[in-house]
Amino acid sequence: MGETAGLRRGIRVLTLLASISIIVMLVLAVVSALRSRHAATERSRHLDPAATTTAMLLADFVDQENALRGYIITRDRGFLVPYNESARSIPVLTARLDALLADFPALRAQHGEVGQAYRDWRREVVQPELVAMARGDTATAQDIVRTKARQDFDLLRREVAELAAAIDREQVEASGRVESASVLLLSSLASAMFVILGFLLTIMIISRRWLLRPIGALQRSVNAVAAGRYDTRIPSVGPKEIVELAADVETMRAQLVRLVRQNERSWEALAQQGPAVIALRDALTPSLLRARGLVLHGRVDPAEGELAGDWYDAFELPDGRVAVVVGDVSGHGAAAGVFALRLKQLLDAALSTEIDPGRALEWTVDNLGEIEEMFATAIIAVVDPRTGDLYYVNAGHPDALLLRRAVPGNPGNMASAGESPVGEVWVGELPTGKVPADAVLPDEASSPQVPAPTAHLVGPRDPARPGCGPGDGAGGSVMAAAVGSAQAVGSAQAVGSACGPGDGANGAGPGSGRVPGAGSIVGSRLGTAQVVRLPPTGPLMSSLLAEPGAWGIQTLRLEPGDVLFAYTDGLVEARDEAGRQFGLHRLIAEILRDPTRTPVALLDDAFDAVRRYAPGRQGDDRTAIILARTAQRGSTIAPGES
């Protein structure tokens, strides 16, 4: 650890020095760039125009000198035209040159000497010559030309030449400043780049030694453990963070080794029991069945290993009807599987004798023998594929769901306001015709509130109380609507005449968040789908409750396109991390989400919705079967799949 701490300090010092060096280099680069820009500006804005103006000024001086000589020799005043033009332009050029040289004191002083020489030449030469010529005294004018004129003009010419030479020297110096600034800029950038590259190279070397090698050693050890060499220890080398990570990985490896050893012992203990469990599972798996006009598909997700306490079965009766059974015994594992197999065999035998489902349940319970600590629930449905007539018995089992969906050319399978196949009728309306797959419908006060299908309750009237039903949620003429995002399927807010106490299904007040009452229809008109709940018709299967007529029989008709969804409680009692159940309302919402799905897709999507809601380890077996009536010639029931 001392080496690691020293390495950390070294990296911090190196980073600080590199940062300072880079900042200095960048400052030098900026300074050189500014100097270069300033020098270039001086030359482009001042010196170059000043040199041009000086040359123009000298040309005007020469024009005036030549014009005077011609006028004196020829006495022709036409020679004075260039003189007068130059006399007008010289003040302008002088002022311009003075402005251009404002930032150059030495050049301005030189320019002042040029102006003084020009004034002396005009006073001592030009004015006397013009006065003499105006008097007609040509001899005096020519005498001035021979004695004074050439001397003064040569002085003026020398002053202008010296000014031009000084401007040229300043231009050369500006060019030198531009060049030196460019060199400084390039050298600063090159130095900064060198420092950056050196810093990066140093960091790479240090990282390889300090990070990459320890990480590589950690990776090799983890790969060895993943390959099955569980005794490979994880090295603790490198910086503090990697050492801590390696310690955590080593702890995980030790725990993994313990679990692997325990698993090996468990496999050894199960080696002799495995074939029996597999045989029991195969005995509970339904055989392939084809029934004309029906689609059957089932699925079992066991809570423990390969064997579940739930089962389903479907087989053809001697008279051509099809029997569908879904059962759930208490507990799971091998004991529950054996009990489920006994129930399955007894129910199959009873139904094969063509007795009705209620009597078949009674006979099965009578022949089970002593089942003090075991009990079971089951739903038995017998359907005629030719007519769609369905007889069912529910022995304390969760409500089966019947999806009614209108099909082209046969919309009559949708329940109307005056029709109630079992009890009350719930008709739901969805603005879009579907319920989202991830809709969360509240089953308790703390549950999230989300939009849900609006639902209308339409049931038989109570003759003694017009506009009111029984008041217990089982019926009534009050129309209740689950409105807004704070209501759910089965939640109700009275919009008609309110009746006595109820659970929100009879319009007694704001919805309670409960699922629609048993035997109700929940669905979507715009989505052309309804869901009918098929409630229990008797108690659970127990010798204590087995008496003649304990399990009643209900009848209904499957129309083309209808789907019967039977399931066990493990599907709706799955809990999320907060302990909230998936609930029947979420299952109904998933079924109504897309009523146009195939039965197989509907079943798979329901299991997927439960798994997304409760992704952890299952606490109970999950089983469901789909029975759909279709116009197809044949259909298949497949074994359960996980």
Short mmCIF file of N, CA and C in Angstrom, two decimals, residues 427-522:
data_model
loop_
_atom_site.label_atom_id
_atom_site.label_comp_id
_atom_site.label_asym_id
_atom_site.label_seq_id
_atom_site.Cartn_x
_atom_site.Cartn_y
_atom_site.Cartn_z
N VAL A 427 -70.09 -4.18 -18.79
CA VAL A 427 -69.68 -3.86 -20.15
C VAL A 427 -68.72 -2.70 -20.08
N GLY A 428 -67.50 -2.87 -20.53
CA GLY A 428 -66.52 -1.80 -20.45
C GLY A 428 -66.32 -1.12 -21.77
N GLU A 429 -65.91 0.16 -21.72
CA GLU A 429 -65.61 0.92 -22.92
C GLU A 429 -64.22 1.49 -22.81
N LEU A 430 -63.42 1.30 -23.84
CA LEU A 430 -62.06 1.84 -23.88
C LEU A 430 -61.99 2.91 -24.96
N PRO A 431 -61.40 4.09 -24.66
CA PRO A 431 -61.29 5.12 -25.70
C PRO A 431 -60.56 4.63 -26.92
N THR A 432 -59.57 3.77 -26.73
CA THR A 432 -58.80 3.27 -27.88
C THR A 432 -59.17 1.86 -28.25
N GLY A 433 -60.04 1.25 -27.45
CA GLY A 433 -60.44 -0.12 -27.72
C GLY A 433 -59.50 -1.14 -27.11
N LYS A 434 -58.48 -0.69 -26.38
CA LYS A 434 -57.53 -1.63 -25.79
C LYS A 434 -57.09 -1.12 -24.43
N VAL A 435 -56.65 -2.04 -23.58
CA VAL A 435 -56.03 -1.70 -22.29
C VAL A 435 -54.53 -1.90 -22.43
N PRO A 436 -53.70 -0.93 -22.05
CA PRO A 436 -52.25 -1.12 -22.19
C PRO A 436 -51.78 -2.35 -21.46
N ALA A 437 -50.73 -2.96 -22.04
CA ALA A 437 -50.21 -4.19 -21.44
C ALA A 437 -49.66 -3.95 -20.05
N ASP A 438 -49.14 -2.74 -19.83
CA ASP A 438 -48.54 -2.48 -18.53
C ASP A 438 -49.45 -1.66 -17.63
N ALA A 439 -50.76 -1.66 -17.88
CA ALA A 439 -51.68 -0.91 -17.03
C ALA A 439 -51.66 -1.47 -15.62
N VAL A 440 -51.62 -0.58 -14.63
CA VAL A 440 -51.61 -0.99 -13.23
C VAL A 440 -52.95 -0.60 -12.64
N LEU A 441 -53.75 -1.58 -12.26
CA LEU A 441 -55.08 -1.32 -11.74
C LEU A 441 -55.05 -1.56 -10.24
N PRO A 442 -55.49 -0.59 -9.40
CA PRO A 442 -55.30 -0.68 -7.95
C PRO A 442 -56.10 -1.79 -7.32
N ASP A 443 -55.41 -2.57 -6.48
CA ASP A 443 -56.11 -3.58 -5.70
C ASP A 443 -56.06 -3.25 -4.21
N GLU A 444 -55.40 -2.10 -3.86
CA GLU A 444 -55.39 -1.66 -2.48
C GLU A 444 -55.11 -0.19 -2.49
N ALA A 445 -55.28 0.45 -1.34
CA ALA A 445 -55.22 1.91 -1.31
C ALA A 445 -53.88 2.43 -1.73
N SER A 446 -52.81 1.69 -1.50
CA SER A 446 -51.47 2.17 -1.81
C SER A 446 -51.04 1.87 -3.22
N SER A 447 -51.88 1.20 -4.00
CA SER A 447 -51.48 0.82 -5.34
C SER A 447 -51.43 2.03 -6.22
N PRO A 448 -50.56 2.03 -7.26
CA PRO A 448 -50.50 3.14 -8.19
C PRO A 448 -51.83 3.32 -8.90
N GLN A 449 -52.15 4.54 -9.27
CA GLN A 449 -53.40 4.85 -9.94
C GLN A 449 -53.11 5.14 -11.41
N VAL A 450 -53.74 4.42 -12.30
CA VAL A 450 -53.52 4.60 -13.72
C VAL A 450 -54.84 4.51 -14.44
N PRO A 451 -54.92 5.00 -15.68
CA PRO A 451 -56.16 4.92 -16.42
C PRO A 451 -56.58 3.48 -16.62
N ALA A 452 -57.88 3.24 -16.59
CA ALA A 452 -58.41 1.90 -16.76
C ALA A 452 -59.65 1.97 -17.63
N PRO A 453 -60.15 0.82 -18.10
CA PRO A 453 -61.35 0.82 -18.92
C PRO A 453 -62.52 1.37 -18.13
N THR A 454 -63.34 2.20 -18.77
CA THR A 454 -64.58 2.60 -18.13
C THR A 454 -65.54 1.43 -18.20
N ALA A 455 -66.32 1.23 -17.15
CA ALA A 455 -67.18 0.06 -17.07
C ALA A 455 -68.59 0.47 -16.71
N HIS A 456 -69.56 -0.18 -17.31
CA HIS A 456 -70.97 0.06 -17.00
C HIS A 456 -71.57 -1.22 -16.47
N LEU A 457 -72.27 -1.13 -15.35
CA LEU A 457 -72.95 -2.28 -14.77
C LEU A 457 -74.40 -2.26 -15.19
N VAL A 458 -74.83 -3.31 -15.84
CA VAL A 458 -76.22 -3.42 -16.27
C VAL A 458 -76.72 -4.77 -15.80
N GLY A 459 -77.70 -4.81 -14.88
CA GLY A 459 -78.16 -6.08 -14.34
C GLY A 459 -79.66 -6.09 -14.13
N PRO A 460 -80.20 -7.14 -13.60
CA PRO A 460 -81.65 -7.23 -13.39
C PRO A 460 -82.13 -6.24 -12.35
N ARG A 461 -83.31 -5.69 -12.52
CA ARG A 461 -83.88 -4.72 -11.59
C ARG A 461 -84.52 -5.43 -10.40
N ASP A 462 -84.55 -4.72 -9.29
CA ASP A 462 -85.27 -5.20 -8.12
C ASP A 462 -86.67 -4.63 -8.20
N PRO A 463 -87.72 -5.46 -8.38
CA PRO A 463 -89.08 -4.93 -8.54
C PRO A 463 -89.50 -4.06 -7.37
N ALA A 464 -88.99 -4.35 -6.18
CA ALA A 464 -89.41 -3.55 -5.03
C ALA A 464 -88.72 -2.22 -4.95
N ARG A 465 -87.58 -2.06 -5.67
CA ARG A 465 -86.82 -0.81 -5.62
C ARG A 465 -86.43 -0.44 -7.02
N PRO A 466 -87.26 0.31 -7.72
CA PRO A 466 -86.93 0.67 -9.10
C PRO A 466 -85.57 1.36 -9.16
N GLY A 467 -84.80 0.93 -10.12
CA GLY A 467 -83.48 1.54 -10.32
C GLY A 467 -82.42 1.01 -9.41
N CYS A 468 -82.73 -0.01 -8.58
CA CYS A 468 -81.74 -0.52 -7.65
C CYS A 468 -81.61 -2.02 -7.80
N GLY A 469 -80.41 -2.53 -7.55
CA GLY A 469 -80.15 -3.95 -7.52
C GLY A 469 -80.10 -4.43 -6.10
N PRO A 470 -79.60 -5.62 -5.90
CA PRO A 470 -79.54 -6.17 -4.54
C PRO A 470 -78.70 -5.36 -3.60
N GLY A 471 -77.82 -4.53 -4.12
CA GLY A 471 -77.01 -3.69 -3.24
C GLY A 471 -75.74 -4.32 -2.75
N ASP A 472 -75.41 -5.51 -3.20
CA ASP A 472 -74.18 -6.17 -2.76
C ASP A 472 -73.19 -6.32 -3.88
N GLY A 473 -73.41 -5.60 -4.98
CA GLY A 473 -72.49 -5.71 -6.09
C GLY A 473 -72.85 -6.80 -7.03
N ALA A 474 -73.96 -7.53 -6.78
CA ALA A 474 -74.32 -8.65 -7.65
C ALA A 474 -75.22 -8.22 -8.77
N GLY A 475 -75.69 -7.03 -8.85
CA GLY A 475 -76.56 -6.61 -9.94
C GLY A 475 -77.13 -5.25 -9.64
N GLY A 476 -78.07 -4.81 -10.48
CA GLY A 476 -78.70 -3.51 -10.29
C GLY A 476 -78.73 -2.75 -11.57
N SER A 477 -79.67 -1.82 -11.66
CA SER A 477 -79.81 -1.05 -12.89
C SER A 477 -78.99 0.21 -12.86
N VAL A 478 -78.33 0.47 -11.73
CA VAL A 478 -77.50 1.66 -11.65
C VAL A 478 -76.32 1.50 -12.60
N MET A 479 -76.04 2.52 -13.37
CA MET A 479 -74.88 2.49 -14.26
C MET A 479 -73.72 3.12 -13.51
N ALA A 480 -72.63 2.37 -13.35
CA ALA A 480 -71.45 2.86 -12.64
C ALA A 480 -70.31 2.96 -13.61
N ALA A 481 -69.54 4.00 -13.49
CA ALA A 481 -68.44 4.22 -14.43
C ALA A 481 -67.14 4.34 -13.69
N ALA A 482 -66.13 3.58 -14.12
CA ALA A 482 -64.78 3.75 -13.59
C ALA A 482 -64.14 4.83 -14.42
N VAL A 483 -64.02 6.02 -13.86
CA VAL A 483 -63.61 7.16 -14.65
C VAL A 483 -62.29 7.67 -14.15
N GLY A 484 -61.57 8.40 -15.06
CA GLY A 484 -60.33 9.05 -14.67
C GLY A 484 -59.23 8.06 -14.37
N SER A 485 -58.12 8.61 -13.99
CA SER A 485 -56.96 7.77 -13.72
C SER A 485 -56.96 7.21 -12.32
N ALA A 486 -57.91 7.59 -11.48
CA ALA A 486 -57.93 7.10 -10.11
C ALA A 486 -58.85 5.92 -9.94
N GLN A 487 -59.47 5.41 -11.02
CA GLN A 487 -60.38 4.29 -10.92
C GLN A 487 -59.79 3.10 -11.63
N ALA A 488 -60.39 1.95 -11.44
CA ALA A 488 -59.92 0.72 -12.05
C ALA A 488 -61.09 -0.11 -12.47
N VAL A 489 -60.76 -1.27 -13.10
CA VAL A 489 -61.82 -2.19 -13.46
C VAL A 489 -62.54 -2.59 -12.20
N GLY A 490 -63.85 -2.40 -12.17
CA GLY A 490 -64.62 -2.74 -10.99
C GLY A 490 -64.80 -1.57 -10.07
N SER A 491 -63.97 -0.53 -10.15
CA SER A 491 -64.20 0.66 -9.37
C SER A 491 -65.37 1.39 -9.97
N ALA A 492 -66.15 2.04 -9.15
CA ALA A 492 -67.36 2.64 -9.69
C ALA A 492 -67.66 3.95 -9.01
N GLN A 493 -68.24 4.84 -9.75
CA GLN A 493 -68.74 6.10 -9.22
C GLN A 493 -70.17 6.24 -9.69
N ALA A 494 -71.10 6.42 -8.77
CA ALA A 494 -72.51 6.41 -9.14
C ALA A 494 -72.82 7.58 -10.05
N VAL A 495 -73.45 7.29 -11.16
CA VAL A 495 -73.91 8.34 -12.06
C VAL A 495 -75.41 8.25 -12.26
N GLY A 496 -76.05 7.28 -11.61
CA GLY A 496 -77.51 7.17 -11.66
C GLY A 496 -78.03 7.24 -10.25
N SER A 497 -79.18 6.65 -10.01
CA SER A 497 -79.72 6.63 -8.65
C SER A 497 -78.92 5.67 -7.81
N ALA A 498 -78.48 6.12 -6.65
CA ALA A 498 -77.65 5.28 -5.78
C ALA A 498 -78.50 4.34 -4.98
N CYS A 499 -77.98 3.14 -4.74
CA CYS A 499 -78.67 2.16 -3.94
C CYS A 499 -77.88 1.92 -2.67
N GLY A 500 -78.37 1.02 -1.86
CA GLY A 500 -77.82 0.77 -0.54
C GLY A 500 -76.37 0.39 -0.56
N PRO A 501 -75.90 -0.18 0.52
CA PRO A 501 -74.47 -0.49 0.63
C PRO A 501 -74.02 -1.41 -0.47
N GLY A 502 -72.84 -1.22 -0.90
CA GLY A 502 -72.27 -2.05 -1.96
C GLY A 502 -70.79 -1.85 -2.01
N ASP A 503 -70.18 -2.44 -3.01
CA ASP A 503 -68.73 -2.38 -3.11
C ASP A 503 -68.29 -1.53 -4.28
N GLY A 504 -69.14 -0.67 -4.76
CA GLY A 504 -68.79 0.14 -5.92
C GLY A 504 -69.39 -0.38 -7.17
N ALA A 505 -69.91 -1.62 -7.17
CA ALA A 505 -70.51 -2.18 -8.36
C ALA A 505 -71.97 -1.81 -8.47
N ASN A 506 -72.60 -1.29 -7.40
CA ASN A 506 -74.01 -0.95 -7.46
C ASN A 506 -74.24 0.54 -7.45
N GLY A 507 -73.16 1.34 -7.66
CA GLY A 507 -73.34 2.78 -7.75
C GLY A 507 -73.51 3.45 -6.42
N ALA A 508 -73.07 2.85 -5.34
CA ALA A 508 -73.28 3.43 -4.02
C ALA A 508 -72.34 4.58 -3.75
N GLY A 509 -71.34 4.79 -4.50
CA GLY A 509 -70.41 5.88 -4.25
C GLY A 509 -69.14 5.66 -5.01
N PRO A 510 -68.12 6.40 -4.67
CA PRO A 510 -66.85 6.23 -5.37
C PRO A 510 -66.37 4.80 -5.31
N GLY A 511 -65.70 4.38 -6.37
CA GLY A 511 -65.27 2.97 -6.47
C GLY A 511 -64.31 2.59 -5.39
N SER A 512 -64.39 1.33 -5.03
CA SER A 512 -63.53 0.82 -3.97
C SER A 512 -62.25 0.23 -4.49
N GLY A 513 -62.08 0.19 -5.84
CA GLY A 513 -60.88 -0.41 -6.39
C GLY A 513 -60.95 -1.91 -6.46
N ARG A 514 -62.12 -2.54 -6.23
CA ARG A 514 -62.23 -3.99 -6.27
C ARG A 514 -62.42 -4.47 -7.70
N VAL A 515 -62.17 -5.76 -7.87
CA VAL A 515 -62.37 -6.40 -9.16
C VAL A 515 -63.86 -6.55 -9.38
N PRO A 516 -64.37 -6.54 -10.63
CA PRO A 516 -65.79 -6.73 -10.87
C PRO A 516 -66.28 -7.99 -10.20
N GLY A 517 -67.56 -7.96 -9.81
CA GLY A 517 -68.14 -9.08 -9.09
C GLY A 517 -68.12 -10.36 -9.89
N ALA A 518 -68.17 -11.47 -9.19
CA ALA A 518 -68.13 -12.77 -9.85
C ALA A 518 -69.30 -12.90 -10.81
N GLY A 519 -69.01 -13.52 -11.92
CA GLY A 519 -70.03 -13.70 -12.94
C GLY A 519 -70.24 -12.49 -13.80
N SER A 520 -69.37 -11.46 -13.63
CA SER A 520 -69.58 -10.23 -14.38
C SER A 520 -68.86 -10.28 -15.71
N ILE A 521 -69.19 -9.31 -16.54
CA ILE A 521 -68.52 -9.16 -17.83
C ILE A 521 -67.78 -7.84 -17.80
N VAL A 522 -66.50 -7.88 -18.09
CA VAL A 522 -65.70 -6.67 -18.18
C VAL A 522 -65.12 -6.64 -19.57
#
